[in-house]
Amino acid sequence: NDVSQKYFREPTELVKRKDDEARTAEVTEGNALIERLKKQSDDNREKNELLVKQKTMINDSSASFGPFDQQVLILNEDGKGFTLLPNPQAMRLKKAGFISDDKKFIKQPTPEDLEQALEPEEGPGLLDRFFGGN
């Protein structure tokens, strides 16, 4: 008593074959995409692990080094470690162009550069500048 049987019929062999071809093409293309994405994930794994380690250590450093601390943590140029420097030394190195604004070494300083940055520049002291002394 179902009227729909009158309007719907079984698909022909041609329709069935085209449907099967379309389904196998989807599966093949999907597998190629999945394989490419898996390979890309494997290639990026080491880079991503290093990035996560850096971000974690930077975020954890705020627990040990506050804004008024006497030392500052600077990310090495290779991105795999940190250097702990006294604040005045770090500021002198930043002024010399070794450290970027986001506390990363642009160029890793030599031991001589680090030693030189330990000593303040010659010139009038703070009190001399403030009071105009000679």
Tab-separated table of N, CA, C and O in Angstrom:
chain	number	residue	atom	x	y	z
A	1	ASN	N	0.812	-1.178	0.000
A	1	ASN	CA	0.000	0.000	0.000
A	1	ASN	C	0.864	1.254	0.000
A	1	ASN	O	0.370	2.347	0.108
A	2	ASP	N	2.176	1.066	-0.144
A	2	ASP	CA	3.104	2.185	-0.143
A	2	ASP	C	3.217	2.758	-1.552
A	2	ASP	O	3.634	2.078	-2.487
A	3	VAL	N	2.859	4.012	-1.709
A	3	VAL	CA	2.841	4.664	-3.011
A	3	VAL	C	4.265	4.968	-3.487
A	3	VAL	O	4.522	5.057	-4.683
A	4	SER	N	5.222	5.101	-2.567
A	4	SER	CA	6.593	5.452	-2.948
A	4	SER	C	7.251	4.379	-3.813
A	4	SER	O	8.146	4.680	-4.591
A	5	GLN	N	6.821	3.137	-3.684
A	5	GLN	CA	7.398	2.064	-4.494
A	5	GLN	C	7.198	2.320	-5.980
A	5	GLN	O	8.005	1.903	-6.795
A	6	LYS	N	6.169	3.043	-6.287
A	6	LYS	CA	5.866	3.345	-7.679
A	6	LYS	C	6.888	4.330	-8.269
A	6	LYS	O	7.200	4.269	-9.450
A	7	TYR	N	7.462	5.219	-7.417
A	7	TYR	CA	8.352	6.259	-7.901
A	7	TYR	C	9.835	5.885	-7.782
A	7	TYR	O	10.650	6.408	-8.510
A	8	PHE	N	10.188	5.036	-6.841
A	8	PHE	CA	11.583	4.653	-6.632
A	8	PHE	C	11.847	3.295	-7.219
A	8	PHE	O	11.054	2.380	-7.078
A	9	ARG	N	13.000	3.158	-7.833
A	9	ARG	CA	13.359	1.878	-8.411
A	9	ARG	C	14.808	1.565	-8.039
A	9	ARG	O	15.549	2.428	-7.585
A	10	GLU	N	15.229	0.402	-8.259
A	10	GLU	CA	16.594	-0.033	-7.962
A	10	GLU	C	17.561	0.695	-8.897
A	10	GLU	O	17.254	0.885	-10.080
A	11	PRO	N	18.721	1.089	-8.391
A	11	PRO	CA	19.686	1.765	-9.269
A	11	PRO	C	20.219	0.814	-10.334
A	11	PRO	O	20.363	-0.384	-10.097
A	12	THR	N	20.518	1.378	-11.475
A	12	THR	CA	21.035	0.563	-12.573
A	12	THR	C	22.490	0.219	-12.321
A	12	THR	O	23.128	0.760	-11.425
A	13	GLU	N	23.036	-0.675	-13.123
A	13	GLU	CA	24.435	-1.088	-12.979
A	13	GLU	C	25.385	0.093	-13.187
A	13	GLU	O	26.401	0.207	-12.512
A	14	LEU	N	25.052	0.964	-14.120
A	14	LEU	CA	25.885	2.131	-14.381
A	14	LEU	C	25.965	3.029	-13.146
A	14	LEU	O	27.043	3.476	-12.750
A	15	VAL	N	24.851	3.285	-12.513
A	15	VAL	CA	24.812	4.120	-11.307
A	15	VAL	C	25.596	3.449	-10.179
A	15	VAL	O	26.373	4.098	-9.467
A	16	LYS	N	25.419	2.126	-10.010
A	16	LYS	CA	26.143	1.406	-8.968
A	16	LYS	C	27.656	1.476	-9.198
A	16	LYS	O	28.428	1.689	-8.270
A	17	ARG	N	28.087	1.307	-10.445
A	17	ARG	CA	29.514	1.332	-10.763
A	17	ARG	C	30.106	2.719	-10.494
A	17	ARG	O	31.168	2.849	-9.894
A	18	LYS	N	29.431	3.775	-10.912
A	18	LYS	CA	29.927	5.137	-10.673
A	18	LYS	C	29.982	5.451	-9.181
A	18	LYS	O	30.911	6.110	-8.709
A	19	ASP	N	29.016	4.966	-8.450
A	19	ASP	CA	29.007	5.171	-7.006
A	19	ASP	C	30.203	4.468	-6.355
A	19	ASP	O	30.895	5.054	-5.506
A	20	ASP	N	30.472	3.250	-6.757
A	20	ASP	CA	31.623	2.507	-6.222
A	20	ASP	C	32.937	3.197	-6.567
A	20	ASP	O	33.846	3.297	-5.726
A	21	GLU	N	33.054	3.698	-7.802
A	21	GLU	CA	34.274	4.392	-8.222
A	21	GLU	C	34.489	5.660	-7.398
A	21	GLU	O	35.603	5.964	-6.967
A	22	ALA	N	33.419	6.389	-7.163
A	22	ALA	CA	33.526	7.621	-6.375
A	22	ALA	C	33.941	7.321	-4.940
A	22	ALA	O	34.767	8.028	-4.350
A	23	ARG	N	33.400	6.264	-4.354
A	23	ARG	CA	33.751	5.899	-2.974
A	23	ARG	C	35.214	5.464	-2.860
A	23	ARG	O	35.902	5.844	-1.917
A	24	THR	N	35.708	4.690	-3.800
A	24	THR	CA	37.111	4.251	-3.744
A	24	THR	C	38.054	5.423	-3.975
A	24	THR	O	39.118	5.499	-3.370
A	25	ALA	N	37.665	6.376	-4.839
A	25	ALA	CA	38.504	7.557	-5.066
A	25	ALA	C	38.586	8.396	-3.794
A	25	ALA	O	39.649	8.904	-3.440
A	26	GLU	N	37.483	8.532	-3.079
A	26	GLU	CA	37.478	9.288	-1.820
A	26	GLU	C	38.403	8.642	-0.807
A	26	GLU	O	39.162	9.313	-0.121
A	27	VAL	N	38.329	7.323	-0.702
A	27	VAL	CA	39.158	6.600	0.257
A	27	VAL	C	40.633	6.758	-0.095
A	27	VAL	O	41.475	7.014	0.763
A	28	THR	N	40.977	6.634	-1.359
A	28	THR	CA	42.370	6.748	-1.791
A	28	THR	C	42.911	8.151	-1.550
A	28	THR	O	44.000	8.324	-1.024
A	29	GLU	N	42.146	9.167	-1.925
A	29	GLU	CA	42.573	10.544	-1.703
A	29	GLU	C	42.673	10.845	-0.213
A	29	GLU	O	43.585	11.517	0.230
A	30	GLY	N	41.739	10.349	0.568
A	30	GLY	CA	41.766	10.551	2.018
A	30	GLY	C	42.985	9.911	2.643
A	30	GLY	O	43.625	10.493	3.515
A	31	ASN	N	43.336	8.689	2.193
A	31	ASN	CA	44.520	8.017	2.725
A	31	ASN	C	45.791	8.779	2.393
A	31	ASN	O	46.697	8.872	3.215
A	32	ALA	N	45.881	9.319	1.188
A	32	ALA	CA	47.065	10.089	0.796
A	32	ALA	C	47.194	11.337	1.664
A	32	ALA	O	48.287	11.687	2.122
A	33	LEU	N	46.087	12.002	1.917
A	33	LEU	CA	46.082	13.191	2.765
A	33	LEU	C	46.493	12.836	4.188
A	33	LEU	O	47.324	13.513	4.794
A	34	ILE	N	45.932	11.768	4.713
A	34	ILE	CA	46.267	11.342	6.073
A	34	ILE	C	47.748	10.982	6.176
A	34	ILE	O	48.421	11.367	7.135
A	35	GLU	N	48.275	10.285	5.186
A	35	GLU	CA	49.699	9.924	5.203
A	35	GLU	C	50.576	11.160	5.151
A	35	GLU	O	51.582	11.245	5.852
A	36	ARG	N	50.198	12.124	4.322
A	36	ARG	CA	50.973	13.362	4.229
A	36	ARG	C	50.948	14.116	5.559
A	36	ARG	O	51.977	14.618	6.020
A	37	LEU	N	49.793	14.179	6.203
A	37	LEU	CA	49.688	14.871	7.489
A	37	LEU	C	50.465	14.150	8.588
A	37	LEU	O	51.085	14.790	9.444
A	38	LYS	N	50.462	12.816	8.570
A	38	LYS	CA	51.249	12.055	9.553
A	38	LYS	C	52.731	12.327	9.370
A	38	LYS	O	53.461	12.507	10.338
A	39	LYS	N	53.185	12.356	8.117
A	39	LYS	CA	54.597	12.630	7.851
A	39	LYS	C	54.964	14.037	8.302
A	39	LYS	O	56.005	14.261	8.908
A	40	GLN	N	54.089	14.989	8.046
A	40	GLN	CA	54.318	16.373	8.452
A	40	GLN	C	54.373	16.478	9.976
A	40	GLN	O	55.205	17.202	10.518
A	41	SER	N	53.519	15.749	10.674
A	41	SER	CA	53.532	15.745	12.144
A	41	SER	C	54.838	15.171	12.667
A	41	SER	O	55.419	15.703	13.625
A	42	ASP	N	55.315	14.100	12.057
A	42	ASP	CA	56.587	13.511	12.480
A	42	ASP	C	57.740	14.481	12.237
A	42	ASP	O	58.647	14.592	13.060
A	43	ASP	N	57.712	15.178	11.094
A	43	ASP	CA	58.768	16.129	10.782
A	43	ASP	C	58.795	17.290	11.776
A	43	ASP	O	59.859	17.798	12.118
A	44	ASN	N	57.629	17.721	12.232
A	44	ASN	CA	57.536	18.876	13.128
A	44	ASN	C	57.615	18.511	14.608
A	44	ASN	O	57.620	19.399	15.449
A	45	ARG	N	57.667	17.229	14.923
A	45	ARG	CA	57.626	16.793	16.325
A	45	ARG	C	58.744	17.416	17.163
A	45	ARG	O	58.496	17.987	18.223
A	46	GLU	N	59.986	17.348	16.691
A	46	GLU	CA	61.119	17.864	17.463
A	46	GLU	C	61.004	19.377	17.651
A	46	GLU	O	61.231	19.901	18.740
A	47	LYS	N	60.631	20.061	16.583
A	47	LYS	CA	60.476	21.518	16.655
A	47	LYS	C	59.378	21.894	17.647
A	47	LYS	O	59.542	22.810	18.452
A	48	ASN	N	58.260	21.175	17.597
A	48	ASN	CA	57.152	21.463	18.504
A	48	ASN	C	57.512	21.161	19.955
A	48	ASN	O	57.128	21.910	20.860
A	49	GLU	N	58.248	20.063	20.193
A	49	GLU	CA	58.665	19.733	21.552
A	49	GLU	C	59.581	20.810	22.120
A	49	GLU	O	59.468	21.187	23.283
A	50	LEU	N	60.508	21.328	21.297
A	50	LEU	CA	61.401	22.395	21.726
A	50	LEU	C	60.610	23.659	22.048
A	50	LEU	O	60.859	24.320	23.060
A	51	LEU	N	59.634	23.987	21.221
A	51	LEU	CA	58.807	25.166	21.436
A	51	LEU	C	58.017	25.055	22.737
A	51	LEU	O	57.941	26.012	23.516
A	52	VAL	N	57.446	23.876	23.002
A	52	VAL	CA	56.690	23.664	24.243
A	52	VAL	C	57.616	23.775	25.450
A	52	VAL	O	57.269	24.396	26.464
A	53	LYS	N	58.818	23.216	25.350
A	53	LYS	CA	59.787	23.281	26.452
A	53	LYS	C	60.174	24.735	26.735
A	53	LYS	O	60.226	25.153	27.896
A	54	GLN	N	60.431	25.514	25.680
A	54	GLN	CA	60.784	26.930	25.847
A	54	GLN	C	59.670	27.693	26.540
A	54	GLN	O	59.904	28.413	27.511
A	55	LYS	N	58.457	27.548	26.032
A	55	LYS	CA	57.322	28.281	26.605
A	55	LYS	C	57.090	27.893	28.063
A	55	LYS	O	56.791	28.739	28.899
A	56	THR	N	57.226	26.598	28.360
A	56	THR	CA	57.029	26.122	29.728
A	56	THR	C	58.069	26.727	30.656
A	56	THR	O	57.737	27.211	31.743
A	57	MET	N	59.328	26.720	30.237
A	57	MET	CA	60.384	27.266	31.090
A	57	MET	C	60.231	28.777	31.273
A	57	MET	O	60.460	29.295	32.356
A	58	ILE	N	59.835	29.474	30.217
A	58	ILE	CA	59.626	30.920	30.328
A	58	ILE	C	58.471	31.218	31.284
A	58	ILE	O	58.564	32.098	32.138
A	59	ASN	N	57.389	30.463	31.160
A	59	ASN	CA	56.249	30.674	32.054
A	59	ASN	C	56.588	30.299	33.488
A	59	ASN	O	56.132	30.956	34.423
A	60	ASP	N	57.393	29.252	33.683
A	60	ASP	CA	57.784	28.836	35.030
A	60	ASP	C	58.787	29.790	35.664
A	60	ASP	O	58.900	29.849	36.887
A	61	SER	N	59.525	30.525	34.853
A	61	SER	CA	60.546	31.420	35.398
A	61	SER	C	59.935	32.533	36.239
A	61	SER	O	60.576	33.046	37.151
A	62	SER	N	58.699	32.893	35.985
A	62	SER	CA	58.067	33.964	36.769
A	62	SER	C	57.863	33.545	38.220
A	62	SER	O	57.751	34.390	39.099
A	63	ALA	N	57.859	32.253	38.497
A	63	ALA	CA	57.749	31.782	39.875
A	63	ALA	C	59.063	31.985	40.624
A	63	ALA	O	59.064	32.131	41.848
A	64	SER	N	60.169	32.008	39.909
A	64	SER	CA	61.481	32.149	40.541
A	64	SER	C	62.056	33.557	40.422
A	64	SER	O	62.821	33.984	41.271
A	65	PHE	N	61.717	34.237	39.347
A	65	PHE	CA	62.291	35.552	39.096
A	65	PHE	C	61.174	36.565	38.903
A	65	PHE	O	60.487	36.558	37.893
A	66	GLY	N	61.010	37.445	39.879
A	66	GLY	CA	59.971	38.463	39.807
A	66	GLY	C	60.467	39.703	39.094
A	66	GLY	O	61.629	39.794	38.681
A	67	PRO	N	59.605	40.710	38.966
A	67	PRO	CA	59.983	41.924	38.243
A	67	PRO	C	61.068	42.735	38.963
A	67	PRO	O	61.775	43.513	38.338
A	68	PHE	N	61.217	42.548	40.281
A	68	PHE	CA	62.212	43.313	41.027
A	68	PHE	C	63.414	42.466	41.429
A	68	PHE	O	64.183	42.838	42.293
A	69	ASP	N	63.547	41.314	40.797
A	69	ASP	CA	64.668	40.415	41.097
A	69	ASP	C	65.961	41.013	40.556
A	69	ASP	O	65.955	41.798	39.617
A	70	GLN	N	67.084	40.609	41.136
A	70	GLN	CA	68.381	41.137	40.714
A	70	GLN	C	68.946	40.403	39.510
A	70	GLN	O	69.943	40.826	38.941
A	71	GLN	N	68.336	39.287	39.118
A	71	GLN	CA	68.814	38.524	37.976
A	71	GLN	C	67.677	38.305	36.985
A	71	GLN	O	66.507	38.333	37.346
A	72	VAL	N	68.065	38.077	35.752
A	72	VAL	CA	67.083	37.874	34.689
A	72	VAL	C	67.501	36.657	33.856
A	72	VAL	O	68.685	36.397	33.679
A	73	LEU	N	66.513	35.919	33.375
A	73	LEU	CA	66.739	34.720	32.571
A	73	LEU	C	66.619	35.086	31.092
A	73	LEU	O	65.602	35.640	30.667
A	74	ILE	N	67.666	34.786	30.306
A	74	ILE	CA	67.691	35.115	28.875
A	74	ILE	C	67.781	33.819	28.079
A	74	ILE	O	68.626	32.966	28.358
A	75	LEU	N	66.908	33.659	27.082
A	75	LEU	CA	66.907	32.477	26.217
A	75	LEU	C	68.108	32.536	25.283
A	75	LEU	O	68.354	33.552	24.635
A	76	ASN	N	68.886	31.443	25.234
A	76	ASN	CA	70.064	31.392	24.367
A	76	ASN	C	69.665	31.472	22.903
A	76	ASN	O	68.530	31.175	22.538
A	77	GLU	N	70.637	31.821	22.075
A	77	GLU	CA	70.385	32.001	20.643
A	77	GLU	C	69.897	30.714	19.990
A	77	GLU	O	69.021	30.742	19.122
A	78	ASP	N	70.418	29.552	20.427
A	78	ASP	CA	70.010	28.273	19.836
A	78	ASP	C	68.627	27.827	20.293
A	78	ASP	O	68.045	26.905	19.738
A	79	GLY	N	68.072	28.488	21.315
A	79	GLY	CA	66.729	28.175	21.793
A	79	GLY	C	66.659	26.947	22.669
A	79	GLY	O	65.580	26.505	23.034
A	80	LYS	N	67.810	26.381	23.050
A	80	LYS	CA	67.800	25.143	23.820
A	80	LYS	C	68.199	25.330	25.272
A	80	LYS	O	68.272	24.378	26.019
A	81	GLY	N	68.479	26.534	25.691
A	81	GLY	CA	68.865	26.752	27.079
A	81	GLY	C	68.730	28.212	27.450
A	81	GLY	O	68.369	29.062	26.616
A	82	PHE	N	69.022	28.499	28.712
A	82	PHE	CA	68.893	29.849	29.218
A	82	PHE	C	70.191	30.274	29.886
A	82	PHE	O	70.966	29.444	30.344
A	83	THR	N	70.409	31.574	29.955
A	83	THR	CA	71.545	32.146	30.659
A	83	THR	C	70.995	33.068	31.733
A	83	THR	O	70.119	33.892	31.457
A	84	LEU	N	71.514	32.930	32.947
A	84	LEU	CA	71.095	33.759	34.071
A	84	LEU	C	72.093	34.891	34.209
A	84	LEU	O	73.289	34.655	34.406
A	85	LEU	N	71.620	36.116	34.083
A	85	LEU	CA	72.499	37.290	34.132
A	85	LEU	C	72.000	38.286	35.170
A	85	LEU	O	70.788	38.419	35.373
A	86	PRO	N	72.923	39.019	35.795
A	86	PRO	CA	72.491	40.138	36.647
A	86	PRO	C	71.789	41.191	35.787
A	86	PRO	O	72.156	41.395	34.624
A	87	ASN	N	70.810	41.854	36.362
A	87	ASN	CA	70.024	42.844	35.614
A	87	ASN	C	70.870	43.921	34.941
A	87	ASN	O	70.665	44.201	33.755
A	88	PRO	N	71.831	44.553	35.651
A	88	PRO	CA	72.609	45.600	34.973
A	88	PRO	C	73.399	45.066	33.770
A	88	PRO	O	73.464	45.712	32.725
A	89	GLN	N	73.951	43.872	33.907
A	89	GLN	CA	74.704	43.269	32.810
A	89	GLN	C	73.771	42.993	31.626
A	89	GLN	O	74.106	43.272	30.473
A	90	ALA	N	72.586	42.467	31.912
A	90	ALA	CA	71.621	42.176	30.846
A	90	ALA	C	71.193	43.462	30.137
A	90	ALA	O	71.060	43.487	28.908
A	91	MET	N	71.003	44.528	30.893
A	91	MET	CA	70.601	45.801	30.275
A	91	MET	C	71.703	46.355	29.383
A	91	MET	O	71.435	46.891	28.305
A	92	ARG	N	72.966	46.214	29.811
A	92	ARG	CA	74.079	46.679	28.977
A	92	ARG	C	74.184	45.841	27.700
A	92	ARG	O	74.473	46.372	26.624
A	93	LEU	N	73.972	44.532	27.823
A	93	LEU	CA	74.007	43.671	26.639
A	93	LEU	C	72.849	43.994	25.693
A	93	LEU	O	73.000	43.962	24.471
A	94	LYS	N	71.701	44.325	26.255
A	94	LYS	CA	70.550	44.702	25.425
A	94	LYS	C	70.847	46.000	24.681
A	94	LYS	O	70.565	46.131	23.485
A	95	LYS	N	71.451	46.940	25.393
A	95	LYS	CA	71.803	48.219	24.770
A	95	LYS	C	72.841	48.022	23.662
A	95	LYS	O	72.828	48.729	22.655
A	96	ALA	N	73.717	47.017	23.829
A	96	ALA	CA	74.742	46.719	22.821
A	96	ALA	C	74.180	45.900	21.654
A	96	ALA	O	74.892	45.616	20.699
A	97	GLY	N	72.918	45.477	21.736
A	97	GLY	CA	72.287	44.764	20.632
A	97	GLY	C	72.381	43.253	20.707
A	97	GLY	O	72.094	42.569	19.735
A	98	PHE	N	72.747	42.707	21.856
A	98	PHE	CA	72.840	41.257	21.992
A	98	PHE	C	71.510	40.620	22.381
A	98	PHE	O	71.276	39.454	22.093
A	99	ILE	N	70.631	41.367	23.055
A	99	ILE	CA	69.382	40.817	23.589
A	99	ILE	C	68.198	41.569	22.991
A	99	ILE	O	68.204	42.797	22.923
A	100	SER	N	67.170	40.819	22.588
A	100	SER	CA	65.957	41.437	22.032
A	100	SER	C	65.007	41.846	23.157
A	100	SER	O	65.232	41.538	24.322
A	101	ASP	N	63.930	42.509	22.791
A	101	ASP	CA	62.945	42.965	23.774
A	101	ASP	C	62.247	41.811	24.486
A	101	ASP	O	61.770	41.968	25.605
A	102	ASP	N	62.160	40.641	23.836
A	102	ASP	CA	61.473	39.505	24.455
A	102	ASP	C	62.439	38.551	25.174
A	102	ASP	O	62.159	37.367	25.312
A	103	LYS	N	63.572	39.100	25.652
A	103	LYS	CA	64.540	38.377	26.490
A	103	LYS	C	65.129	37.148	25.802
A	103	LYS	O	65.181	36.065	26.367
A	104	LYS	N	65.547	37.341	24.562
A	104	LYS	CA	66.224	36.291	23.804
A	104	LYS	C	67.511	36.878	23.243
A	104	LYS	O	67.540	38.036	22.837
A	105	PHE	N	68.572	36.047	23.218
A	105	PHE	CA	69.812	36.502	22.607
A	105	PHE	C	69.628	36.575	21.098
A	105	PHE	O	69.218	35.609	20.466
A	106	ILE	N	69.924	37.719	20.521
A	106	ILE	CA	69.933	37.874	19.071
A	106	ILE	C	71.227	37.255	18.554
A	106	ILE	O	71.242	36.531	17.574
A	107	LYS	N	72.314	37.572	19.254
A	107	LYS	CA	73.633	37.019	18.950
A	107	LYS	C	74.234	36.612	20.292
A	107	LYS	O	74.256	37.422	21.228
A	108	GLN	N	74.673	35.382	20.399
A	108	GLN	CA	75.229	34.886	21.659
A	108	GLN	C	76.541	35.636	21.946
A	108	GLN	O	77.453	35.630	21.134
A	109	PRO	N	76.631	36.319	23.110
A	109	PRO	CA	77.850	37.075	23.411
A	109	PRO	C	79.012	36.153	23.775
A	109	PRO	O	78.813	35.067	24.312
A	110	THR	N	80.215	36.604	23.471
A	110	THR	CA	81.415	35.869	23.847
A	110	THR	C	81.690	36.103	25.327
A	110	THR	O	81.143	37.037	25.926
A	111	PRO	N	82.541	35.287	25.939
A	111	PRO	CA	82.903	35.537	27.345
A	111	PRO	C	83.479	36.937	27.563
A	111	PRO	O	83.245	37.551	28.609
A	112	GLU	N	84.213	37.454	26.574
A	112	GLU	CA	84.760	38.817	26.694
A	112	GLU	C	83.631	39.843	26.710
A	112	GLU	O	83.685	40.821	27.465
A	113	ASP	N	82.601	39.643	25.869
A	113	ASP	CA	81.451	40.558	25.852
A	113	ASP	C	80.734	40.537	27.189
A	113	ASP	O	80.328	41.585	27.708
A	114	LEU	N	80.569	39.340	27.744
A	114	LEU	CA	79.905	39.221	29.051
A	114	LEU	C	80.713	39.924	30.133
A	114	LEU	O	80.155	40.611	30.997
A	115	GLU	N	82.031	39.741	30.107
A	115	GLU	CA	82.909	40.370	31.102
A	115	GLU	C	82.860	41.890	30.982
A	115	GLU	O	82.792	42.611	31.972
A	116	GLN	N	82.881	42.371	29.752
A	116	GLN	CA	82.845	43.813	29.509
A	116	GLN	C	81.515	44.414	29.987
A	116	GLN	O	81.481	45.524	30.502
A	117	ALA	N	80.425	43.671	29.833
A	117	ALA	CA	79.101	44.177	30.226
A	117	ALA	C	78.916	44.164	31.737
A	117	ALA	O	77.979	44.779	32.251
A	118	LEU	N	79.795	43.477	32.468
A	118	LEU	CA	79.697	43.467	33.934
A	118	LEU	C	80.054	44.818	34.540
A	118	LEU	O	79.510	45.213	35.568
A	119	GLU	N	80.971	45.528	33.899
A	119	GLU	CA	81.456	46.793	34.440
A	119	GLU	C	80.634	47.944	33.869
A	119	GLU	O	80.395	48.008	32.667
A	120	PRO	N	80.221	48.878	34.736
A	120	PRO	CA	79.428	50.013	34.240
A	120	PRO	C	80.272	50.912	33.353
A	120	PRO	O	81.493	50.976	33.456
A	121	GLU	N	79.580	51.609	32.462
A	121	GLU	CA	80.256	52.530	31.553
A	121	GLU	C	80.789	53.711	32.345
A	121	GLU	O	80.213	54.117	33.352
A	122	GLU	N	81.884	54.263	31.863
A	122	GLU	CA	82.445	55.456	32.493
A	122	GLU	C	81.554	56.644	32.172
A	122	GLU	O	80.997	56.763	31.104
A	123	GLY	N	81.438	57.519	33.114
A	123	GLY	CA	80.625	58.703	32.902
A	123	GLY	C	80.093	59.179	34.233
A	123	GLY	O	80.380	58.596	35.286
A	124	PRO	N	79.331	60.233	34.219
A	124	PRO	CA	78.820	60.756	35.492
A	124	PRO	C	77.871	59.756	36.150
A	124	PRO	O	77.106	59.078	35.484
A	125	GLY	N	77.954	59.681	37.454
A	125	GLY	CA	77.084	58.801	38.209
A	125	GLY	C	75.700	59.398	38.337
A	125	GLY	O	75.429	60.524	37.895
A	126	LEU	N	74.817	58.672	38.974
A	126	LEU	CA	73.433	59.118	39.120
A	126	LEU	C	73.348	60.415	39.919
A	126	LEU	O	72.657	61.353	39.527
A	127	LEU	N	74.081	60.471	41.031
A	127	LEU	CA	74.034	61.686	41.859
A	127	LEU	C	74.634	62.877	41.122
A	127	LEU	O	74.096	63.991	41.222
A	128	ASP	N	75.709	62.635	40.384
A	128	ASP	CA	76.309	63.719	39.618
A	128	ASP	C	75.343	64.240	38.565
A	128	ASP	O	75.234	65.458	38.339
A	129	ARG	N	74.654	63.356	37.892
A	129	ARG	CA	73.693	63.784	36.876
A	129	ARG	C	72.519	64.516	37.518
A	129	ARG	O	72.009	65.478	36.967
A	130	PHE	N	72.108	64.064	38.703
A	130	PHE	CA	70.949	64.654	39.361
A	130	PHE	C	71.268	66.029	39.925
A	130	PHE	O	70.505	66.973	39.764
A	131	PHE	N	72.435	66.117	40.591
A	131	PHE	CA	72.786	67.383	41.245
A	131	PHE	C	73.663	68.264	40.367
A	131	PHE	O	74.015	69.363	40.747
A	132	GLY	N	74.075	67.781	39.221
A	132	GLY	CA	74.875	68.580	38.309
A	132	GLY	C	76.310	68.714	38.752
A	132	GLY	O	76.968	69.691	38.426
A	133	GLY	N	76.809	67.728	39.478
A	133	GLY	CA	78.185	67.776	39.959
A	133	GLY	C	79.184	67.509	38.860
A	133	GLY	O	78.861	67.088	37.770
A	134	ASN	N	80.432	67.794	39.140
A	134	ASN	CA	81.492	67.593	38.147
A	134	ASN	C	82.136	66.293	38.352
A	134	ASN	O	82.828	65.807	38.948
